[in-house]
GROMACS .gro file of C-alpha atoms in nm:
model
  420
    1MET     CA    1  -1.453  -1.064   1.519
    2LYS     CA    2  -1.589  -1.270   1.231
    3PHE     CA    3  -1.357  -1.219   0.936
    4SER     CA    4  -1.308  -1.550   0.754
    5ILE     CA    5  -1.143  -1.515   0.412
    6PRO     CA    6  -1.156  -1.795   0.150
    7GLN     CA    7  -0.838  -1.909  -0.022
    8LYS     CA    8  -0.807  -1.753  -0.366
    9LYS     CA    9  -0.756  -1.978  -0.668
   10ALA     CA   10  -0.503  -1.785  -0.874
   11LYS     CA   11  -0.160  -1.786  -1.036
   12PHE     CA   12   0.100  -1.569  -0.863
   13LEU     CA   13   0.458  -1.485  -0.961
   14SER     CA   14   0.730  -1.311  -0.760
   15LEU     CA   15   0.983  -1.085  -0.937
   16GLY     CA   16   1.305  -0.947  -0.788
   17SER     CA   17   1.624  -0.767  -0.892
   18ASN     CA   18   1.934  -0.652  -0.704
   19GLN     CA   19   2.189  -0.612  -0.983
   20GLY     CA   20   2.213  -0.348  -1.254
   21ASN     CA   21   1.924  -0.109  -1.308
   22ARG     CA   22   1.673  -0.280  -1.082
   23ARG     CA   23   1.363  -0.092  -1.196
   24GLU     CA   24   1.446  -0.139  -1.564
   25ASN     CA   25   1.499  -0.510  -1.502
   26LEU     CA   26   1.154  -0.542  -1.347
   27ILE     CA   27   0.992  -0.340  -1.624
   28PHE     CA   28   1.158  -0.566  -1.883
   29ALA     CA   29   1.026  -0.876  -1.706
   30LEU     CA   30   0.673  -0.738  -1.685
   31ASP     CA   31   0.675  -0.653  -2.056
   32GLU     CA   32   0.796  -1.003  -2.144
   33ILE     CA   33   0.541  -1.173  -1.919
   34ASN     CA   34   0.267  -0.959  -2.069
   35LYS     CA   35   0.350  -1.103  -2.412
   36VAL     CA   36   0.256  -1.455  -2.305
   37ALA     CA   37   0.003  -1.402  -2.023
   38LEU     CA   38  -0.247  -1.148  -1.894
   39ILE     CA   39  -0.122  -0.958  -1.590
   40LYS     CA   40  -0.444  -0.917  -1.390
   41ARG     CA   41  -0.302  -0.736  -1.087
   42GLN     CA   42   0.039  -0.601  -0.991
   43SER     CA   43   0.171  -0.510  -0.648
   44SER     CA   44   0.371  -0.208  -0.547
   45VAL     CA   45   0.749  -0.232  -0.559
   46TYR     CA   46   0.919  -0.315  -0.227
   47GLU     CA   47   1.285  -0.254  -0.146
   48THR     CA   48   1.416  -0.521   0.090
   49PRO     CA   49   1.756  -0.641   0.217
   50ALA     CA   50   1.916  -0.929   0.031
   51LEU     CA   51   1.874  -1.273   0.185
   52LEU     CA   52   2.231  -1.383   0.256
   53PRO     CA   53   2.405  -1.692   0.394
   54THR     CA   54   2.656  -1.668   0.677
   55GLY     CA   55   2.992  -1.559   0.543
   56ALA     CA   56   2.859  -1.413   0.219
   57PRO     CA   57   3.088  -1.167   0.037
   58SER     CA   58   3.016  -0.808   0.135
   59ASP     CA   59   2.942  -0.709  -0.225
   60TRP     CA   60   2.644  -0.947  -0.220
   61ASN     CA   61   2.469  -0.720   0.028
   62ARG     CA   62   2.266  -0.532  -0.233
   63PRO     CA   63   1.901  -0.448  -0.161
   64PHE     CA   64   1.639  -0.606  -0.384
   65LEU     CA   65   1.343  -0.449  -0.553
   66ASN     CA   66   1.053  -0.697  -0.539
   67LEU     CA   67   0.699  -0.715  -0.667
   68ALA     CA   68   0.430  -0.976  -0.727
   69VAL     CA   69   0.181  -1.026  -1.009
   70GLU     CA   70  -0.135  -1.226  -1.055
   71ILE     CA   71  -0.154  -1.366  -1.408
   72SER     CA   72  -0.399  -1.550  -1.628
   73THR     CA   73  -0.276  -1.811  -1.878
   74ASP     CA   74  -0.377  -2.151  -2.015
   75ARG     CA   75  -0.018  -2.274  -2.008
   76SER     CA   76   0.099  -2.532  -1.758
   77ALA     CA   77   0.331  -2.435  -1.474
   78GLU     CA   78   0.610  -2.644  -1.632
   79ASP     CA   79   0.574  -2.459  -1.964
   80PHE     CA   80   0.570  -2.125  -1.787
   81LEU     CA   81   0.884  -2.212  -1.595
   82GLN     CA   82   1.069  -2.244  -1.927
   83ILE     CA   83   0.936  -1.903  -2.033
   84ILE     CA   84   1.055  -1.752  -1.705
   85GLN     CA   85   1.403  -1.898  -1.746
   86THR     CA   86   1.423  -1.756  -2.098
   87ILE     CA   87   1.322  -1.410  -1.971
   88GLU     CA   88   1.589  -1.426  -1.700
   89LYS     CA   89   1.856  -1.521  -1.953
   90LYS     CA   90   1.756  -1.233  -2.180
   91ARG     CA   91   1.841  -1.003  -1.890
   92ASP     CA   92   2.186  -1.164  -1.856
   93ARG     CA   93   2.097  -1.390  -1.565
   94VAL     CA   94   2.378  -1.646  -1.539
   95LYS     CA   95   2.410  -1.956  -1.327
   96ASN     CA   96   2.586  -1.854  -1.008
   97LYS     CA   97   2.612  -1.943  -0.643
   98ARG     CA   98   2.287  -1.944  -0.450
   99TRP     CA   99   2.203  -1.600  -0.306
  100ALA     CA  100   2.450  -1.421  -0.536
  101PRO     CA  101   2.328  -1.089  -0.680
  102ARG     CA  102   2.113  -1.127  -0.990
  103PRO     CA  103   1.960  -0.889  -1.242
  104LEU     CA  104   1.636  -1.082  -1.247
  105ASP     CA  105   1.479  -1.354  -1.037
  106ILE     CA  106   1.128  -1.481  -1.119
  107ASP     CA  107   0.955  -1.750  -0.914
  108ILE     CA  108   0.623  -1.927  -0.951
  109LEU     CA  109   0.454  -1.905  -0.611
  110LEU     CA  110   0.108  -2.053  -0.670
  111TRP     CA  111  -0.059  -2.199  -0.978
  112ASP     CA  112  -0.428  -2.223  -0.893
  113ASN     CA  113  -0.464  -2.545  -0.690
  114VAL     CA  114  -0.179  -2.727  -0.863
  115GLU     CA  115   0.078  -2.903  -0.642
  116ILE     CA  116   0.416  -2.997  -0.789
  117ASN     CA  117   0.716  -3.145  -0.609
  118SER     CA  118   0.981  -3.219  -0.868
  119SER     CA  119   1.357  -3.165  -0.870
  120HIS     CA  120   1.323  -2.844  -1.075
  121LEU     CA  121   0.985  -2.703  -0.965
  122LYS     CA  122   0.795  -2.693  -0.636
  123ILE     CA  123   0.447  -2.542  -0.611
  124PRO     CA  124   0.336  -2.392  -0.377
  125HIS     CA  125   0.678  -2.233  -0.338
  126PRO     CA  126   0.819  -2.395  -0.022
  127GLU     CA  127   0.975  -2.076   0.118
  128MET     CA  128   0.703  -1.823   0.045
  129ASN     CA  129   0.550  -1.815   0.394
  130ARG     CA  130   0.888  -1.738   0.552
  131ARG     CA  131   0.987  -1.451   0.324
  132SER     CA  132   0.864  -1.097   0.376
  133PHE     CA  133   0.986  -0.993   0.033
  134VAL     CA  134   0.738  -1.243  -0.112
  135LEU     CA  135   0.444  -1.202   0.126
  136ASP     CA  136   0.442  -0.823   0.142
  137PRO     CA  137   0.385  -0.779  -0.233
  138LEU     CA  138   0.139  -1.071  -0.232
  139LYS     CA  139  -0.077  -0.908   0.036
  140ASP     CA  140  -0.138  -0.619  -0.206
  141LEU     CA  141  -0.306  -0.870  -0.435
  142SER     CA  142  -0.491  -1.107  -0.203
  143ALA     CA  143  -0.617  -1.083   0.154
  144GLN     CA  144  -0.523  -1.446   0.222
  145PHE     CA  145  -0.156  -1.343   0.267
  146ILE     CA  146  -0.204  -1.044   0.496
  147THR     CA  147  -0.185  -1.198   0.844
  148ALA     CA  148   0.109  -1.422   0.746
  149ALA     CA  149   0.301  -1.118   0.617
  150ARG     CA  150   0.247  -0.924   0.941
  151ARG     CA  151   0.388  -1.202   1.157
  152LEU     CA  152   0.736  -1.182   1.003
  153ARG     CA  153   1.001  -0.965   1.164
  154THR     CA  154   1.086  -0.784   0.841
  155HIS     CA  155   0.729  -0.704   0.736
  156CYS     CA  156   0.769  -0.392   0.520
  157PRO     CA  157   0.505  -0.116   0.497
  158GLN     CA  158   0.397   0.089   0.200
  159LEU     CA  159   0.441   0.465   0.221
  160MET     CA  160   0.145   0.682   0.122
  161GLY     CA  161   0.260   1.036   0.046
  162ILE     CA  162   0.018   1.319   0.125
  163VAL     CA  163  -0.055   1.580  -0.141
  164ASN     CA  164  -0.317   1.838  -0.040
  165VAL     CA  165  -0.429   2.064  -0.326
  166THR     CA  166  -0.612   2.280  -0.078
  167PRO     CA  167  -0.540   2.623   0.073
  168ASP     CA  168  -0.643   2.528   0.428
  169SER     CA  169  -0.487   2.195   0.527
  170PHE     CA  170  -0.366   2.195   0.888
  171SER     CA  171   0.005   2.143   0.816
  172ASP     CA  172   0.068   2.219   0.449
  173GLY     CA  173  -0.225   2.436   0.342
  174GLY     CA  174  -0.156   2.606   0.010
  175GLU     CA  175   0.184   2.439  -0.033
  176PHE     CA  176   0.078   2.242  -0.343
  177PHE     CA  177  -0.207   2.467  -0.455
  178SER     CA  178  -0.037   2.548  -0.787
  179TYR     CA  179   0.052   2.302  -1.060
  180GLU     CA  180   0.420   2.407  -1.044
  181ASN     CA  181   0.441   2.311  -0.677
  182PHE     CA  182   0.227   2.002  -0.736
  183SER     CA  183   0.458   1.883  -1.016
  184ARG     CA  184   0.765   1.940  -0.799
  185CYS     CA  185   0.603   1.745  -0.516
  186LEU     CA  186   0.523   1.451  -0.747
  187ASP     CA  187   0.882   1.439  -0.872
  188LEU     CA  188   1.012   1.429  -0.515
  189LEU     CA  189   0.768   1.158  -0.413
  190VAL     CA  190   0.860   0.938  -0.711
  191GLU     CA  191   1.232   1.004  -0.655
  192ASN     CA  192   1.193   0.886  -0.295
  193CYS     CA  193   1.009   0.569  -0.401
  194VAL     CA  194   0.667   0.652  -0.261
  195ASP     CA  195   0.422   0.363  -0.305
  196ILE     CA  196   0.094   0.556  -0.303
  197ILE     CA  197   0.019   0.922  -0.377
  198ASP     CA  198  -0.285   1.041  -0.180
  199ILE     CA  199  -0.433   1.351  -0.337
  200GLY     CA  200  -0.706   1.549  -0.166
  201ALA     CA  201  -0.878   1.881  -0.228
  202GLU     CA  202  -1.082   1.926   0.090
  203SER     CA  203  -0.937   1.986   0.434
  204THR     CA  204  -1.100   1.786   0.714
  205CYS     CA  205  -0.912   1.950   1.002
  206PRO     CA  206  -1.106   2.122   1.283
  207GLY     CA  207  -1.264   2.446   1.164
  208ALA     CA  208  -1.226   2.371   0.793
  209THR     CA  209  -1.504   2.467   0.552
  210PRO     CA  210  -1.672   2.163   0.393
  211LEU     CA  211  -1.694   2.155   0.014
  212THR     CA  212  -1.970   2.030  -0.210
  213SER     CA  213  -1.875   1.759  -0.458
  214GLU     CA  214  -1.888   2.019  -0.737
  215GLN     CA  215  -1.649   2.252  -0.553
  216GLU     CA  216  -1.415   1.965  -0.475
  217TRP     CA  217  -1.409   1.850  -0.838
  218ILE     CA  218  -1.329   2.201  -0.965
  219ARG     CA  219  -1.018   2.193  -0.746
  220LEU     CA  220  -0.921   1.836  -0.827
  221LYS     CA  221  -0.978   1.807  -1.200
  222PRO     CA  222  -0.681   2.019  -1.322
  223PHE     CA  223  -0.440   1.821  -1.104
  224LEU     CA  224  -0.580   1.482  -1.206
  225GLU     CA  225  -0.558   1.590  -1.572
  226LYS     CA  226  -0.185   1.655  -1.522
  227LEU     CA  227  -0.132   1.338  -1.317
  228ALA     CA  228  -0.302   1.087  -1.549
  229PRO     CA  229  -0.054   1.111  -1.840
  230LEU     CA  230   0.241   1.085  -1.601
  231LYS     CA  231   0.102   0.759  -1.471
  232ASN     CA  232   0.040   0.627  -1.823
  233ASP     CA  233   0.387   0.720  -1.947
  234ARG     CA  234   0.594   0.585  -1.657
  235LYS     CA  235   0.615   0.217  -1.575
  236LEU     CA  236   0.599   0.124  -1.205
  237PHE     CA  237   0.443   0.462  -1.124
  238PRO     CA  238   0.299   0.486  -0.770
  239LEU     CA  239  -0.063   0.402  -0.706
  240ILE     CA  240  -0.302   0.699  -0.696
  241SER     CA  241  -0.533   0.738  -0.398
  242LEU     CA  242  -0.813   0.995  -0.399
  243ASP     CA  243  -0.893   1.142  -0.059
  244THR     CA  244  -1.267   1.207  -0.086
  245TYR     CA  245  -1.592   1.110   0.085
  246HIS     CA  246  -1.807   1.230  -0.208
  247PRO     CA  247  -1.924   0.941  -0.430
  248GLU     CA  248  -1.981   1.181  -0.722
  249THR     CA  249  -1.619   1.294  -0.706
  250ALA     CA  250  -1.496   0.936  -0.690
  251LYS     CA  251  -1.697   0.842  -1.001
  252LYS     CA  252  -1.557   1.135  -1.199
  253ALA     CA  253  -1.200   1.050  -1.096
  254ILE     CA  254  -1.200   0.686  -1.210
  255PRO     CA  255  -1.112   0.761  -1.578
  256TYR     CA  256  -0.803   0.950  -1.458
  257GLY     CA  257  -0.634   0.634  -1.333
  258VAL     CA  258  -0.725   0.645  -0.965
  259ASN     CA  259  -0.654   0.314  -0.787
  260ILE     CA  260  -0.784   0.378  -0.434
  261ILE     CA  261  -1.066   0.577  -0.275
  262ASN     CA  262  -0.966   0.708   0.067
  263ASP     CA  263  -1.298   0.779   0.239
  264VAL     CA  264  -1.255   0.954   0.572
  265SER     CA  265  -1.630   0.917   0.638
  266GLY     CA  266  -1.623   0.536   0.648
  267LEU     CA  267  -1.917   0.467   0.414
  268ASN     CA  268  -2.142   0.735   0.559
  269ASP     CA  269  -2.284   0.789   0.210
  270PRO     CA  270  -2.437   0.461   0.084
  271GLU     CA  271  -2.376   0.574  -0.274
  272MET     CA  272  -2.007   0.499  -0.218
  273ILE     CA  273  -2.102   0.129  -0.226
  274SER     CA  274  -2.227   0.177  -0.581
  275VAL     CA  275  -1.893   0.329  -0.679
  276LEU     CA  276  -1.712   0.025  -0.540
  277LYS     CA  277  -1.949  -0.225  -0.702
  278ASP     CA  278  -1.910  -0.060  -1.042
  279SER     CA  279  -1.529  -0.048  -1.029
  280ASN     CA  280  -1.225  -0.249  -0.916
  281LEU     CA  281  -1.093   0.029  -0.691
  282ASP     CA  282  -0.941  -0.045  -0.354
  283TYR     CA  283  -1.108   0.133  -0.063
  284VAL     CA  284  -0.977   0.289   0.257
  285LEU     CA  285  -1.247   0.241   0.521
  286SER     CA  286  -1.169   0.510   0.776
  287HIS     CA  287  -1.345   0.574   1.105
  288SER     CA  288  -1.463   0.924   1.197
  289LEU     CA  289  -1.744   1.087   1.392
  290ASP     CA  290  -1.743   1.432   1.231
  291ILE     CA  291  -1.622   1.590   0.908
  292PRO     CA  292  -1.446   1.826   0.957
  293ALA     CA  293  -1.301   1.675   1.273
  294ASN     CA  294  -1.453   1.810   1.595
  295PRO     CA  295  -1.200   1.798   1.883
  296GLU     CA  296  -1.486   1.817   2.136
  297ASN     CA  297  -1.657   1.501   2.008
  298HIS     CA  298  -1.497   1.163   2.066
  299ILE     CA  299  -1.594   0.799   2.109
  300GLU     CA  300  -1.694   0.668   2.451
  301GLY     CA  301  -1.517   0.385   2.631
  302ASP     CA  302  -1.231   0.167   2.511
  303PRO     CA  303  -1.135   0.289   2.160
  304ILE     CA  304  -1.004  -0.053   2.049
  305ASP     CA  305  -1.325  -0.237   2.139
  306TYR     CA  306  -1.530   0.041   1.981
  307LEU     CA  307  -1.336   0.023   1.652
  308LYS     CA  308  -1.361  -0.356   1.636
  309ILE     CA  309  -1.740  -0.343   1.669
  310TRP     CA  310  -1.762  -0.058   1.415
  311LEU     CA  311  -1.541  -0.242   1.168
  312GLU     CA  312  -1.742  -0.562   1.195
  313SER     CA  313  -2.064  -0.376   1.114
  314LYS     CA  314  -1.904  -0.210   0.811
  315TRP     CA  315  -1.762  -0.543   0.691
  316ASP     CA  316  -2.113  -0.690   0.701
  317VAL     CA  317  -2.227  -0.412   0.464
  318LEU     CA  318  -1.935  -0.467   0.230
  319GLN     CA  319  -1.985  -0.843   0.221
  320ARG     CA  320  -2.356  -0.808   0.144
  321ASN     CA  321  -2.252  -0.603  -0.158
  322ASN     CA  322  -1.987  -0.853  -0.273
  323ILE     CA  323  -1.693  -0.621  -0.200
  324ASN     CA  324  -1.412  -0.862  -0.110
  325ALA     CA  325  -1.140  -0.819   0.150
  326ASP     CA  326  -0.865  -0.790  -0.115
  327ARG     CA  327  -0.989  -0.437  -0.183
  328ILE     CA  328  -1.034  -0.314   0.175
  329ILE     CA  329  -0.785  -0.107   0.376
  330PHE     CA  330  -0.878  -0.027   0.737
  331ASP     CA  331  -0.782   0.312   0.884
  332PRO     CA  332  -0.866   0.371   1.256
  333GLY     CA  333  -0.892   0.745   1.189
  334ILE     CA  334  -0.635   0.897   1.424
  335GLY     CA  335  -0.767   1.233   1.543
  336PHE     CA  336  -1.115   1.185   1.400
  337GLY     CA  337  -1.358   1.139   1.689
  338LYS     CA  338  -1.081   1.049   1.932
  339SER     CA  339  -0.921   1.250   2.210
  340SER     CA  340  -0.544   1.290   2.206
  341LEU     CA  341  -0.509   1.013   2.463
  342GLN     CA  342  -0.742   0.786   2.268
  343SER     CA  343  -0.538   0.843   1.952
  344GLN     CA  344  -0.222   0.748   2.140
  345GLU     CA  345  -0.397   0.445   2.290
  346ILE     CA  346  -0.492   0.325   1.943
  347ILE     CA  347  -0.137   0.370   1.814
  348LYS     CA  348   0.004   0.176   2.109
  349ASN     CA  349  -0.241  -0.109   2.048
  350MET     CA  350  -0.247  -0.147   1.669
  351SER     CA  351  -0.112  -0.500   1.722
  352LYS     CA  352  -0.463  -0.592   1.842
  353PHE     CA  353  -0.578  -0.550   1.481
  354ARG     CA  354  -0.298  -0.754   1.324
  355GLU     CA  355  -0.516  -1.063   1.273
  356LEU     CA  356  -0.755  -0.867   1.053
  357PRO     CA  357  -0.763  -0.991   0.693
  358PHE     CA  358  -0.753  -0.633   0.566
  359ARG     CA  359  -0.453  -0.415   0.503
  360ILE     CA  360  -0.415  -0.159   0.781
  361LEU     CA  361  -0.333   0.208   0.725
  362VAL     CA  362  -0.242   0.461   0.993
  363GLY     CA  363  -0.246   0.835   0.921
  364HIS     CA  364  -0.070   0.988   1.221
  365SER     CA  365   0.161   1.232   1.045
  366ARG     CA  366   0.189   1.571   1.224
  367LYS     CA  367  -0.147   1.513   1.395
  368SER     CA  368  -0.268   1.718   1.691
  369PHE     CA  369  -0.209   1.445   1.953
  370PHE     CA  370   0.164   1.519   1.923
  371SER     CA  371   0.099   1.854   2.092
  372THR     CA  372   0.055   1.671   2.424
  373PHE     CA  373   0.428   1.595   2.433
  374THR     CA  374   0.595   1.844   2.196
  375PRO     CA  375   0.556   2.221   2.153
  376ALA     CA  376   0.651   2.193   1.784
  377PRO     CA  377   0.395   2.327   1.532
  378PRO     CA  378   0.252   2.076   1.281
  379GLN     CA  379   0.513   2.149   1.011
  380GLU     CA  380   0.794   2.060   1.255
  381ARG     CA  381   0.660   1.725   1.383
  382ASP     CA  382   0.820   1.497   1.125
  383ILE     CA  383   1.080   1.353   1.363
  384GLU     CA  384   0.810   1.268   1.617
  385THR     CA  385   0.607   1.118   1.332
  386ILE     CA  386   0.897   0.895   1.224
  387GLY     CA  387   0.948   0.778   1.581
  388THR     CA  388   0.582   0.681   1.601
  389SER     CA  389   0.606   0.511   1.261
  390MET     CA  390   0.885   0.286   1.385
  391ALA     CA  391   0.662   0.171   1.671
  392LEU     CA  392   0.382   0.101   1.422
  393LEU     CA  393   0.614  -0.111   1.206
  394ASP     CA  394   0.668  -0.348   1.498
  395GLN     CA  395   0.289  -0.388   1.521
  396GLY     CA  396   0.242  -0.501   1.162
  397VAL     CA  397   0.085  -0.189   1.008
  398ASP     CA  398   0.076  -0.219   0.627
  399ILE     CA  399   0.055   0.142   0.508
  400LEU     CA  400   0.188   0.462   0.667
  401ARG     CA  401   0.026   0.785   0.544
  402VAL     CA  402   0.293   1.053   0.591
  403HIS     CA  403   0.415   1.393   0.476
  404ASP     CA  404   0.792   1.328   0.494
  405VAL     CA  405   0.838   1.031   0.260
  406LYS     CA  406   1.211   1.086   0.207
  407ASN     CA  407   1.315   1.046   0.570
  408HIS     CA  408   1.062   0.771   0.633
  409ARG     CA  409   1.217   0.573   0.348
  410LYS     CA  410   1.563   0.616   0.503
  411ALA     CA  411   1.442   0.515   0.849
  412ILE     CA  412   1.265   0.205   0.715
  413ARG     CA  413   1.576   0.096   0.523
  414GLY     CA  414   1.776   0.113   0.843
  415TRP     CA  415   1.508  -0.069   1.040
  416LEU     CA  416   1.483  -0.350   0.784
  417HIS     CA  417   1.859  -0.403   0.756
  418ALA     CA  418   1.894  -0.412   1.135
  419ARG     CA  419   1.630  -0.686   1.162
  420SER     CA  420   1.700  -0.899   0.854
   0.00000   0.00000   0.00000
């Protein structure tokens, strides 16, 4: 596949905290940085095990919260280093043994094309390509870091929590179809450190009734109106993904703070290109054959080869329209135009996509292919989903779209600590 990605000329910082109120420490740092530079893009927050030397005290084993930012400033790297050190001191950072817990740790990773190798500053950061807690946030900002992040043993995924404001979803239809339930769901997702909230108003399961864009927007608008102020009022709020294949709906949703368009149709409507060109939204490019999904219709031949060819053709369209790889998330579309065995084959072979310079999302949660090896109804397939998620982590998947965020977060913590 032909997917060459140019190196991005940019200034990137890494921020971390594993002492005190970690989120408040990061928010403080972002506010201080924003006083002296423009924060152009900001990653999600990743929780990762502390990097520890052999024989470290047990009380040093405190998980970090990490994120990365791309900034714009006319200051030199040396001048900005002094600013960073001042910000760290304001948050009670004291000189201590290397790897000791710290309330705030800010590193300069890249500074455009500048190279520095002095006793107090090295750019590019010499350890960045060996640290998942640096590369995983960076891949949210630039496609040039994606394949390097996936090759590390402790590559950490983002969790996309599913919120269906629809009465007919296959596993949670009607569950969040009131604002009271919706609000409770949001609180639980934020409490369990979800990275992305995926909100949709149209079911695409077999037998569902398709909606017009107008019908979809009537359902969505009240929930987006409630969601937008929450996002504006809370720092480090999760990203908002809109699950729609209607370009008109996507356009209307942009002023409400949507970050991602999750298009199950995979650019079937060419007007979606216009939405992307006129915005800075990220885009989930998902493969499907039918909407709603038709279990009788599936792709012919090897599903991996088919998806690679399909993806290359879609990438050609995106490139011609100057949509860069930083904004693209590939979803193979489990259950959409695939038989149960094909869906399982794709899940087993996601590692064959790990060299792609796009983030990879898999939405396998509670899907119908589980029925081939469990009698459990959709609402009771979360354990099977988590087991499958653990296999996907080993294959370098970047985003897991799931219903049960709480137990996924617990399982991923255990997985990361066992491998670090």
